[in-house]
Amino acid sequence: MLYRRFILSACCCALCCSLSSMAQDGTPLECRKPLASPSVMFLVPADKNSVFWQDVVSYITLASEQLQITLDVHYLEEDQRNRFKHAKSINEILASNPKPDYLITFLTNGLEQDIISRISQEKIFLFSFNAPLTPEIIRRTGTPREYFPYWIGHISPDEVNAGFALADHLIRLSHEANNLQQTEFNLIAISGRKSSQVGQMREQGLLERLDKSDNIQLLQAVDADWSYDKARFMIKKLLTRYENIDIIWTASDLISMAVVDEIEQSKPEMLDKVTIGSIDWTNEIKPYLENQRVAVSYGGHVFEAGWIIPLIFDHYNKHDFFNELGGIISDQMQAITSVNSHRLDRTQLSEVDFSGISKCFRGVNKPYRFNAYTQLESLVPQKLNSQLKSQLDPRLQEQMEKEIKQQKH
């Protein structure tokens, strides 16, 4: 998926390296003038069939279009993203495609330093995302810009808190559904993959919540490899093994959908008795929330790749987000239920505004904010597209590219 590069020009003034301008609130705002849009490569840790990652790609694509950023998306099949081949896959992609200004990718456990070093050698700015940087990883790699200047940032959700919050939400709903009369509850947990850092952290949050309640019995915790088919297989076996299940905690929307579909087929009378919850905020979970087969989905991290784009745009235009945010950005997942599931309507999501996060593009010197609820409510101004067209100045393309190359060397 490759989009043509454009140069955004706020006015047809002479080209210069950096220019001090005034923001809409009257405070100084340092940005390049005229504004420029970089090229970005995005490595997706999944194939095109992944429900969650397809949504992620749609948002980063939307953000790139809004800021006229060149976006090149590459999907990594399962055998390309394991710890033995991830670094090699990056080498092959970089060797066979135009060199981007920025690369957005996940970091494979144990290979973080190799990946960061390889991309830094190419003098490509790296923005990593997805799984949190653990203390063990930071001991090996440092934090962004500490040892690797081209590694400019990392964003990830608080996965442990998400697992904890989901468990807490389900336990509370179970108490309310039984009018506080039932004192003990049986819980089944279906996680992602044993080798998955994200799955491990979400399950850690679950266990931390269970440690706080003596009346919640964890019947069994199993892994479904983030697979719909395996999740259906696992829950089918568990339904025959355990007679009374009150809560089913699942590590992803896809797993929860598989659980509901299998219960509807194998044991439909159970659906009105069990409380099911998940994580991810995929569009596909919306009907399951609406009919209350799935009680809640925690998410918002589906926007993270889209949030990176305006940060990259500002960094490229000489307004460095690092001064305000530092190198590591963490966000909290939020809950969506049947009450607010309409927020996941795809027609509304196609109008979500990411460009407003950029300080350079909007000329507003206000703090960066990354909140999933706020993002759902933000809509692209109707005049945005026409404004972009009026700012385009193709004559500056060649000059700007020369300037950028000189600054990189």
Tab-separated table of C-alpha atoms in Angstrom:
chain	number	residue	atom	x	y	z
A	1	MET	CA	0.000	0.000	0.000
A	2	LEU	CA	2.019	2.955	-1.217
A	3	TYR	CA	0.880	6.566	-1.231
A	4	ARG	CA	2.406	9.345	-3.218
A	5	ARG	CA	4.516	11.867	-1.325
A	6	PHE	CA	3.244	15.415	-1.070
A	7	ILE	CA	4.803	18.573	0.345
A	8	LEU	CA	2.587	20.642	2.592
A	9	SER	CA	3.215	24.351	2.231
A	10	ALA	CA	1.557	26.777	4.633
A	11	CYS	CA	2.610	29.578	2.323
A	12	CYS	CA	4.820	29.990	-0.704
A	13	CYS	CA	7.764	31.389	1.214
A	14	ALA	CA	11.473	30.754	0.726
A	15	LEU	CA	12.774	27.412	1.939
A	16	CYS	CA	14.634	27.441	5.224
A	17	CYS	CA	15.808	24.879	7.755
A	18	SER	CA	13.683	25.945	10.698
A	19	LEU	CA	11.278	28.782	11.237
A	20	SER	CA	9.662	30.151	14.357
A	21	SER	CA	5.937	30.730	13.933
A	22	MET	CA	3.025	31.583	16.191
A	23	ALA	CA	0.496	28.979	17.191
A	24	GLN	CA	-3.221	29.697	17.191
A	25	ASP	CA	-3.046	30.412	20.927
A	26	GLY	CA	-0.289	32.995	20.402
A	27	THR	CA	2.599	30.954	21.821
A	28	PRO	CA	5.791	30.272	19.846
A	29	LEU	CA	5.681	27.036	17.856
A	30	GLU	CA	8.874	25.743	16.256
A	31	CYS	CA	8.190	23.867	13.037
A	32	ARG	CA	9.777	23.622	9.613
A	33	LYS	CA	8.285	25.978	7.104
A	34	PRO	CA	7.027	25.000	4.619
A	35	LEU	CA	5.854	21.742	6.171
A	36	ALA	CA	7.026	18.482	4.629
A	37	SER	CA	5.690	14.937	4.728
A	38	PRO	CA	8.073	11.980	5.208
A	39	SER	CA	7.939	8.445	3.894
A	40	VAL	CA	7.037	5.770	6.453
A	41	MET	CA	7.322	1.989	6.334
A	42	PHE	CA	5.031	-0.040	8.602
A	43	LEU	CA	5.792	-3.674	9.449
A	44	VAL	CA	2.681	-5.556	10.562
A	45	PRO	CA	3.234	-8.555	12.890
A	46	ALA	CA	0.440	-10.553	11.249
A	47	ASP	CA	-0.963	-11.607	7.910
A	48	LYS	CA	-3.841	-9.892	6.119
A	49	ASN	CA	-6.394	-12.223	7.703
A	50	SER	CA	-5.879	-10.843	11.200
A	51	VAL	CA	-9.006	-9.031	12.393
A	52	PHE	CA	-7.212	-6.768	14.877
A	53	TRP	CA	-4.266	-5.893	12.657
A	54	GLN	CA	-6.453	-5.078	9.687
A	55	ASP	CA	-8.106	-2.445	11.870
A	56	VAL	CA	-4.682	-1.146	12.925
A	57	VAL	CA	-3.655	-0.826	9.279
A	58	SER	CA	-6.862	1.006	8.413
A	59	TYR	CA	-6.176	3.645	11.102
A	60	ILE	CA	-2.525	4.200	10.266
A	61	THR	CA	-3.544	4.486	6.620
A	62	LEU	CA	-6.201	7.036	7.536
A	63	ALA	CA	-3.730	9.059	9.605
A	64	SER	CA	-1.175	8.978	6.779
A	65	GLU	CA	-3.724	10.170	4.230
A	66	GLN	CA	-4.759	13.041	6.499
A	67	LEU	CA	-1.152	14.237	6.776
A	68	GLN	CA	-0.255	13.294	3.179
A	69	ILE	CA	2.442	10.908	4.390
A	70	THR	CA	3.870	8.223	2.132
A	71	LEU	CA	2.982	4.880	3.729
A	72	ASP	CA	4.397	1.502	2.723
A	73	VAL	CA	2.788	-1.436	4.581
A	74	HIS	CA	4.362	-4.890	4.806
A	75	TYR	CA	2.692	-7.888	6.442
A	76	LEU	CA	4.923	-10.463	8.110
A	77	GLU	CA	3.691	-14.039	7.996
A	78	GLU	CA	4.126	-16.146	11.119
A	79	ASP	CA	7.360	-17.729	9.913
A	80	GLN	CA	8.781	-14.246	9.136
A	81	ARG	CA	8.267	-12.753	12.590
A	82	ASN	CA	9.646	-15.390	14.952
A	83	ARG	CA	12.876	-14.749	16.849
A	84	PHE	CA	14.916	-16.606	14.252
A	85	LYS	CA	13.710	-14.771	11.139
A	86	HIS	CA	12.384	-11.340	12.171
A	87	ALA	CA	15.724	-9.545	11.719
A	88	LYS	CA	16.308	-11.341	8.427
A	89	SER	CA	12.833	-10.350	7.222
A	90	ILE	CA	13.581	-6.696	7.971
A	91	ASN	CA	16.844	-6.950	5.998
A	92	GLU	CA	15.040	-8.429	3.003
A	93	ILE	CA	12.275	-5.799	3.066
A	94	LEU	CA	14.720	-2.898	3.341
A	95	ALA	CA	16.875	-4.310	0.555
A	96	SER	CA	14.003	-4.735	-1.887
A	97	ASN	CA	12.040	-1.517	-1.263
A	98	PRO	CA	12.703	2.241	-1.380
A	99	LYS	CA	14.409	3.373	1.816
A	100	PRO	CA	11.905	5.146	4.090
A	101	ASP	CA	12.570	8.112	6.352
A	102	TYR	CA	10.888	6.311	9.256
A	103	LEU	CA	10.123	2.694	10.119
A	104	ILE	CA	7.408	1.566	12.536
A	105	THR	CA	7.748	-1.985	13.812
A	106	PHE	CA	7.278	-4.289	16.781
A	107	LEU	CA	10.315	-5.680	18.625
A	108	THR	CA	10.709	-9.444	18.867
A	109	ASN	CA	11.596	-10.686	22.341
A	110	GLY	CA	15.335	-11.360	22.534
A	111	LEU	CA	16.106	-9.624	19.226
A	112	GLU	CA	15.375	-6.041	20.240
A	113	GLN	CA	18.981	-4.860	20.110
A	114	ASP	CA	19.662	-6.567	16.769
A	115	ILE	CA	16.602	-4.968	15.189
A	116	ILE	CA	17.315	-1.496	16.574
A	117	SER	CA	20.987	-1.689	15.541
A	118	ARG	CA	20.152	-2.861	12.031
A	119	ILE	CA	17.662	-0.062	11.381
A	120	SER	CA	19.979	2.531	12.953
A	121	GLN	CA	22.793	1.472	10.614
A	122	GLU	CA	20.558	2.441	7.711
A	123	LYS	CA	20.023	5.888	9.312
A	124	ILE	CA	16.281	5.266	9.354
A	125	PHE	CA	14.344	6.722	12.266
A	126	LEU	CA	12.674	3.921	14.221
A	127	PHE	CA	9.443	4.149	16.209
A	128	SER	CA	8.647	0.850	17.939
A	129	PHE	CA	5.248	-0.103	19.320
A	130	ASN	CA	2.866	-2.817	20.497
A	131	ALA	CA	4.337	-4.657	23.523
A	132	PRO	CA	5.637	-2.661	26.517
A	133	LEU	CA	9.377	-2.355	27.102
A	134	THR	CA	10.087	-4.525	30.117
A	135	PRO	CA	12.943	-3.799	32.561
A	136	GLU	CA	14.816	-6.738	30.982
A	137	ILE	CA	14.540	-5.206	27.503
A	138	ILE	CA	15.613	-1.779	28.751
A	139	ARG	CA	18.684	-3.332	30.384
A	140	ARG	CA	19.675	-4.704	26.972
A	141	THR	CA	18.778	-1.750	24.770
A	142	GLY	CA	18.385	1.289	26.977
A	143	THR	CA	15.454	3.591	26.346
A	144	PRO	CA	14.813	5.326	22.998
A	145	ARG	CA	17.657	7.781	22.179
A	146	GLU	CA	19.736	6.658	25.164
A	147	TYR	CA	22.133	4.492	23.115
A	148	PHE	CA	20.503	4.577	19.686
A	149	PRO	CA	19.723	8.141	18.487
A	150	TYR	CA	17.717	6.876	15.501
A	151	TRP	CA	15.374	4.963	17.818
A	152	ILE	CA	13.174	7.959	18.553
A	153	GLY	CA	10.231	6.516	20.464
A	154	HIS	CA	8.115	3.629	21.670
A	155	ILE	CA	4.382	3.472	22.373
A	156	SER	CA	2.429	0.633	23.945
A	157	PRO	CA	-0.614	0.066	26.146
A	158	ASP	CA	-0.484	-0.991	29.769
A	159	GLU	CA	-1.212	-4.654	29.071
A	160	VAL	CA	-1.077	-5.770	32.693
A	161	ASN	CA	-3.626	-3.162	33.695
A	162	ALA	CA	-5.860	-4.198	30.772
A	163	GLY	CA	-5.914	-7.815	31.961
A	164	PHE	CA	-6.592	-6.652	35.517
A	165	ALA	CA	-9.349	-4.197	34.507
A	166	LEU	CA	-11.082	-6.791	32.318
A	167	ALA	CA	-11.118	-9.348	35.157
A	168	ASP	CA	-12.355	-6.740	37.624
A	169	HIS	CA	-15.120	-5.661	35.240
A	170	LEU	CA	-16.319	-9.234	34.688
A	171	ILE	CA	-16.290	-10.042	38.388
A	172	ARG	CA	-18.308	-6.919	39.175
A	173	LEU	CA	-20.859	-7.724	36.447
A	174	SER	CA	-21.223	-11.277	37.750
A	175	HIS	CA	-21.961	-9.997	41.245
A	176	GLU	CA	-24.526	-7.527	39.899
A	177	ALA	CA	-26.227	-10.153	37.708
A	178	ASN	CA	-26.790	-12.344	40.744
A	179	ASN	CA	-27.999	-9.463	42.943
A	180	LEU	CA	-24.980	-10.100	45.174
A	181	GLN	CA	-26.588	-13.394	46.291
A	182	GLN	CA	-23.995	-15.712	44.755
A	183	THR	CA	-20.801	-15.600	46.791
A	184	GLU	CA	-18.444	-17.766	44.742
A	185	PHE	CA	-17.725	-17.747	41.012
A	186	ASN	CA	-15.878	-20.071	38.639
A	187	LEU	CA	-13.662	-18.520	35.981
A	188	ILE	CA	-12.090	-19.849	32.789
A	189	ALA	CA	-9.233	-17.896	31.163
A	190	ILE	CA	-8.307	-18.250	27.483
A	191	SER	CA	-5.118	-16.372	26.676
A	192	GLY	CA	-3.146	-15.780	23.480
A	193	ARG	CA	0.162	-17.605	23.181
A	194	LYS	CA	2.695	-18.731	25.786
A	195	SER	CA	5.541	-17.061	23.893
A	196	SER	CA	3.575	-13.832	23.416
A	197	GLN	CA	4.693	-11.020	25.696
A	198	VAL	CA	1.330	-9.303	25.264
A	199	GLY	CA	-0.583	-12.445	26.199
A	200	GLN	CA	1.649	-13.030	29.213
A	201	MET	CA	1.139	-9.490	30.503
A	202	ARG	CA	-2.639	-9.611	30.091
A	203	GLU	CA	-2.738	-12.912	31.943
A	204	GLN	CA	-0.501	-11.453	34.657
A	205	GLY	CA	-3.077	-8.712	35.179
A	206	LEU	CA	-5.816	-11.331	35.466
A	207	LEU	CA	-3.878	-13.263	38.109
A	208	GLU	CA	-3.164	-10.096	40.078
A	209	ARG	CA	-6.895	-9.383	40.199
A	210	LEU	CA	-7.731	-12.949	41.232
A	211	ASP	CA	-5.232	-12.688	44.085
A	212	LYS	CA	-7.450	-9.987	45.551
A	213	SER	CA	-10.560	-12.198	45.718
A	214	ASP	CA	-10.881	-15.432	47.643
A	215	ASN	CA	-14.305	-16.145	46.154
A	216	ILE	CA	-13.170	-16.451	42.503
A	217	GLN	CA	-12.059	-19.934	41.524
A	218	LEU	CA	-9.798	-20.157	38.471
A	219	LEU	CA	-10.865	-23.485	37.001
A	220	GLN	CA	-8.285	-23.485	34.221
A	221	ALA	CA	-6.187	-21.136	32.069
A	222	VAL	CA	-5.384	-22.210	28.508
A	223	ASP	CA	-3.720	-20.681	25.434
A	224	ALA	CA	-5.423	-20.341	22.059
A	225	ASP	CA	-2.476	-18.987	20.013
A	226	TRP	CA	-4.644	-15.974	19.083
A	227	SER	CA	-6.523	-18.406	16.824
A	228	TYR	CA	-10.298	-18.478	16.299
A	229	ASP	CA	-10.290	-22.180	15.445
A	230	LYS	CA	-8.118	-23.183	18.381
A	231	ALA	CA	-10.210	-21.042	20.742
A	232	ARG	CA	-13.362	-22.874	19.616
A	233	PHE	CA	-11.620	-26.209	20.088
A	234	MET	CA	-10.401	-25.274	23.580
A	235	ILE	CA	-13.730	-23.952	24.852
A	236	LYS	CA	-15.536	-27.003	23.491
A	237	LYS	CA	-13.264	-29.237	25.579
A	238	LEU	CA	-13.641	-27.010	28.634
A	239	LEU	CA	-17.454	-27.075	28.390
A	240	THR	CA	-17.394	-30.851	28.699
A	241	ARG	CA	-14.876	-30.753	31.540
A	242	TYR	CA	-16.558	-28.163	33.770
A	243	GLU	CA	-20.243	-28.081	34.596
A	244	ASN	CA	-20.489	-24.631	36.177
A	245	ILE	CA	-18.676	-21.728	34.535
A	246	ASP	CA	-19.644	-18.197	35.555
A	247	ILE	CA	-16.969	-16.048	33.901
A	248	ILE	CA	-14.876	-16.472	30.757
A	249	TRP	CA	-11.935	-14.070	30.530
A	250	THR	CA	-10.432	-13.924	27.028
A	251	ALA	CA	-7.263	-12.173	25.873
A	252	SER	CA	-8.694	-10.917	22.563
A	253	ASP	CA	-11.926	-10.144	20.742
A	254	LEU	CA	-11.279	-12.931	18.257
A	255	ILE	CA	-11.043	-15.471	21.079
A	256	SER	CA	-14.238	-14.191	22.698
A	257	MET	CA	-16.104	-14.417	19.383
A	258	ALA	CA	-14.952	-18.019	19.013
A	259	VAL	CA	-16.126	-18.757	22.566
A	260	VAL	CA	-19.585	-17.304	21.943
A	261	ASP	CA	-19.972	-19.070	18.592
A	262	GLU	CA	-19.017	-22.437	20.093
A	263	ILE	CA	-21.297	-22.052	23.123
A	264	GLU	CA	-24.189	-21.137	20.826
A	265	GLN	CA	-23.624	-24.365	18.956
A	266	SER	CA	-22.684	-26.734	21.789
A	267	LYS	CA	-24.423	-25.396	24.882
A	268	PRO	CA	-26.707	-22.438	24.018
A	269	GLU	CA	-28.522	-22.429	27.365
A	270	MET	CA	-25.251	-21.360	28.984
A	271	LEU	CA	-25.074	-17.990	27.213
A	272	ASP	CA	-27.557	-16.374	29.572
A	273	LYS	CA	-25.596	-17.537	32.615
A	274	VAL	CA	-21.970	-16.828	31.732
A	275	THR	CA	-20.239	-13.421	31.600
A	276	ILE	CA	-17.679	-13.088	28.782
A	277	GLY	CA	-15.208	-10.275	28.183
A	278	SER	CA	-12.290	-9.526	25.894
A	279	ILE	CA	-9.626	-7.074	24.748
A	280	ASP	CA	-8.970	-5.300	21.411
A	281	TRP	CA	-11.893	-3.097	20.268
A	282	THR	CA	-12.111	-4.697	16.843
A	283	ASN	CA	-15.006	-3.640	14.649
A	284	GLU	CA	-16.065	-7.290	14.432
A	285	ILE	CA	-16.820	-7.434	18.164
A	286	LYS	CA	-19.531	-4.770	17.793
A	287	PRO	CA	-22.522	-7.122	17.144
A	288	TYR	CA	-21.412	-9.382	20.019
A	289	LEU	CA	-21.448	-6.373	22.338
A	290	GLU	CA	-24.790	-5.152	21.003
A	291	ASN	CA	-26.547	-8.443	21.755
A	292	GLN	CA	-24.621	-8.649	25.053
A	293	ARG	CA	-23.116	-12.046	24.280
A	294	VAL	CA	-19.804	-10.351	25.063
A	295	ALA	CA	-20.211	-8.038	28.043
A	296	VAL	CA	-17.202	-5.783	27.501
A	297	SER	CA	-14.164	-5.215	25.315
A	298	TYR	CA	-11.172	-3.239	26.559
A	299	GLY	CA	-9.158	-1.450	23.929
A	300	GLY	CA	-8.095	1.720	22.206
A	301	HIS	CA	-4.557	0.520	21.464
A	302	VAL	CA	-5.848	-0.181	17.961
A	303	PHE	CA	-5.207	3.556	17.393
A	304	GLU	CA	-1.541	3.471	18.448
A	305	ALA	CA	-0.022	3.141	15.001
A	306	GLY	CA	-2.260	5.999	13.897
A	307	TRP	CA	-1.060	8.091	16.859
A	308	ILE	CA	2.560	7.543	15.826
A	309	ILE	CA	1.971	9.217	12.465
A	310	PRO	CA	1.352	12.794	13.743
A	311	LEU	CA	4.314	12.403	16.124
A	312	ILE	CA	6.498	11.429	13.189
A	313	PHE	CA	5.084	14.329	11.175
A	314	ASP	CA	6.028	16.802	13.918
A	315	HIS	CA	9.470	15.211	14.428
A	316	TYR	CA	10.153	15.446	10.702
A	317	ASN	CA	9.101	19.081	10.740
A	318	LYS	CA	11.466	19.900	13.610
A	319	HIS	CA	8.975	19.925	16.492
A	320	ASP	CA	10.253	17.023	18.573
A	321	PHE	CA	7.633	15.295	20.731
A	322	PHE	CA	10.466	13.950	22.944
A	323	ASN	CA	10.726	17.241	24.832
A	324	GLU	CA	7.187	16.749	26.136
A	325	LEU	CA	6.570	12.994	26.095
A	326	GLY	CA	9.995	11.449	26.462
A	327	GLY	CA	10.882	8.311	24.549
A	328	ILE	CA	8.383	5.865	26.081
A	329	ILE	CA	4.638	6.517	25.782
A	330	SER	CA	2.094	4.363	27.619
A	331	ASP	CA	-1.680	4.523	27.275
A	332	GLN	CA	-4.540	2.956	29.199
A	333	MET	CA	-7.157	0.789	27.527
A	334	GLN	CA	-10.816	1.783	27.917
A	335	ALA	CA	-14.033	-0.257	28.157
A	336	ILE	CA	-16.753	-0.502	25.521
A	337	THR	CA	-20.039	-2.276	26.272
A	338	SER	CA	-23.476	-2.510	24.665
A	339	VAL	CA	-24.144	1.018	25.957
A	340	ASN	CA	-21.455	2.640	23.819
A	341	SER	CA	-20.732	-0.036	21.206
A	342	HIS	CA	-22.055	2.333	18.522
A	343	ARG	CA	-18.669	4.048	18.785
A	344	LEU	CA	-17.177	1.143	16.875
A	345	ASP	CA	-19.331	1.810	13.804
A	346	ARG	CA	-16.974	1.633	10.851
A	347	THR	CA	-18.628	4.511	8.973
A	348	GLN	CA	-17.837	6.832	11.892
A	349	LEU	CA	-14.353	5.465	12.358
A	350	SER	CA	-13.500	6.375	8.765
A	351	GLU	CA	-13.833	10.023	9.806
A	352	VAL	CA	-11.682	9.862	12.942
A	353	ASP	CA	-9.207	12.744	12.985
A	354	PHE	CA	-5.539	11.979	13.661
A	355	SER	CA	-4.188	15.162	12.096
A	356	GLY	CA	-5.395	17.214	15.066
A	357	ILE	CA	-2.743	15.551	17.242
A	358	SER	CA	0.005	17.156	15.157
A	359	LYS	CA	1.080	20.484	16.556
A	360	CYS	CA	2.791	21.526	13.332
A	361	PHE	CA	-0.130	20.737	11.040
A	362	ARG	CA	-2.800	22.464	13.084
A	363	GLY	CA	-0.528	25.147	14.519
A	364	VAL	CA	-1.842	24.539	18.028
A	365	ASN	CA	0.687	24.409	20.852
A	366	LYS	CA	-1.282	22.219	23.262
A	367	PRO	CA	-0.193	19.057	25.118
A	368	TYR	CA	-0.203	15.758	23.247
A	369	ARG	CA	-3.082	13.568	24.413
A	370	PHE	CA	-3.660	9.890	23.613
A	371	ASN	CA	-7.100	8.854	24.783
A	372	ALA	CA	-9.158	6.268	22.943
A	373	TYR	CA	-12.528	7.759	23.914
A	374	THR	CA	-11.417	11.213	22.776
A	375	GLN	CA	-10.112	9.730	19.536
A	376	LEU	CA	-13.465	8.103	18.790
A	377	GLU	CA	-15.200	11.458	19.203
A	378	SER	CA	-12.756	13.369	17.000
A	379	LEU	CA	-13.895	13.893	13.427
A	380	VAL	CA	-11.951	15.280	10.486
A	381	PRO	CA	-13.006	18.885	9.746
A	382	GLN	CA	-15.044	19.036	6.551
A	383	LYS	CA	-12.675	21.556	5.008
A	384	LEU	CA	-9.547	19.529	5.730
A	385	ASN	CA	-9.194	18.009	2.266
A	386	SER	CA	-9.659	21.319	0.468
A	387	GLN	CA	-7.191	22.942	2.870
A	388	LEU	CA	-4.626	20.294	2.037
A	389	LYS	CA	-5.057	20.864	-1.671
A	390	SER	CA	-4.523	24.586	-1.273
A	391	GLN	CA	-1.306	23.930	0.670
A	392	LEU	CA	0.314	21.695	-1.915
A	393	ASP	CA	3.271	23.185	-3.733
A	394	PRO	CA	4.917	20.566	-5.990
A	395	ARG	CA	7.634	23.025	-6.987
A	396	LEU	CA	9.183	22.678	-3.528
A	397	GLN	CA	9.466	18.894	-3.773
A	398	GLU	CA	12.974	18.719	-5.229
A	399	GLN	CA	14.349	21.452	-2.981
A	400	MET	CA	12.898	19.888	0.135
A	401	GLU	CA	14.251	16.429	-0.641
A	402	LYS	CA	17.750	17.857	-1.107
A	403	GLU	CA	17.541	19.682	2.214
A	404	ILE	CA	16.350	16.572	4.051
A	405	LYS	CA	19.162	14.448	2.622
A	406	GLN	CA	21.754	17.025	3.667
A	407	GLN	CA	20.409	17.104	7.222
A	408	LYS	CA	20.544	13.302	7.522
A	409	HIS	CA	24.265	13.091	6.630
